GROMACS .gro file of C-alpha atoms in nm:
model
   50
    1MET     CA    1   0.994   0.847  -5.849
    2PHE     CA    2   0.959   0.487  -5.732
    3THR     CA    3   1.203   0.227  -5.850
    4ASP     CA    4   1.096  -0.077  -5.646
    5LYS     CA    5   0.764  -0.252  -5.695
    6GLU     CA    6   0.734  -0.301  -5.319
    7ASP     CA    7   0.700   0.075  -5.264
    8ILE     CA    8   0.412   0.099  -5.509
    9THR     CA    9   0.247  -0.212  -5.368
   10SER     CA   10   0.249  -0.082  -5.013
   11ILE     CA   11   0.104   0.251  -5.124
   12MET     CA   12  -0.169   0.074  -5.322
   13MET     CA   13  -0.256  -0.148  -5.025
   14LEU     CA   14  -0.276   0.157  -4.799
   15ALA     CA   15  -0.504   0.331  -5.051
   16LEU     CA   16  -0.731   0.026  -5.078
   17ILE     CA   17  -0.753  -0.004  -4.700
   18CYS     CA   18  -0.845   0.366  -4.674
   19ILE     CA   19  -1.112   0.330  -4.943
   20PHE     CA   20  -1.260   0.019  -4.781
   21THR     CA   21  -1.263   0.178  -4.434
   22SER     CA   22  -1.424   0.501  -4.551
   23SER     CA   23  -1.688   0.318  -4.753
   24SER     CA   24  -1.770   0.096  -4.455
   25ILE     CA   25  -1.811   0.399  -4.231
   26ALA     CA   26  -2.029   0.570  -4.494
   27MET     CA   27  -2.251   0.261  -4.527
   28PHE     CA   28  -2.291   0.239  -4.148
   29ALA     CA   29  -2.381   0.609  -4.132
   30ALA     CA   30  -2.639   0.567  -4.410
   31ILE     CA   31  -2.801   0.276  -4.227
   32LEU     CA   32  -2.817   0.478  -3.905
   33HIS     CA   33  -2.960   0.771  -4.098
   34GLN     CA   34  -3.244   0.551  -4.225
   35LEU     CA   35  -3.313   0.391  -3.886
   36LEU     CA   36  -3.317   0.710  -3.678
   37PRO     CA   37  -3.661   0.840  -3.791
   38ILE     CA   38  -3.812   0.497  -3.735
   39THR     CA   39  -3.679   0.473  -3.382
   40VAL     CA   40  -3.795   0.827  -3.298
   41GLU     CA   41  -4.144   0.743  -3.426
   42LEU     CA   42  -4.157   0.419  -3.228
   43GLN     CA   43  -4.037   0.596  -2.914
   44TYR     CA   44  -4.307   0.860  -2.958
   45GLU     CA   45  -4.576   0.590  -3.002
   46ASN     CA   46  -4.456   0.410  -2.689
   47GLU     CA   47  -4.474   0.732  -2.486
   48LEU     CA   48  -4.837   0.775  -2.592
   49THR     CA   49  -4.939   0.424  -2.489
   50VAL     CA   50  -4.801   0.437  -2.135
   0.00000   0.00000   0.00000
């Protein structure tokens, strides 16, 4: 299918970039998922003190 090494290399680089980008987005979403309940609780506590 591919005869040149450059074709395979560009496809591999594109795949690695996609994997890195998706894992970065997933890590950021997981961090936000953990921080959201904490921020809601702090906001609720601040509303009670005012």
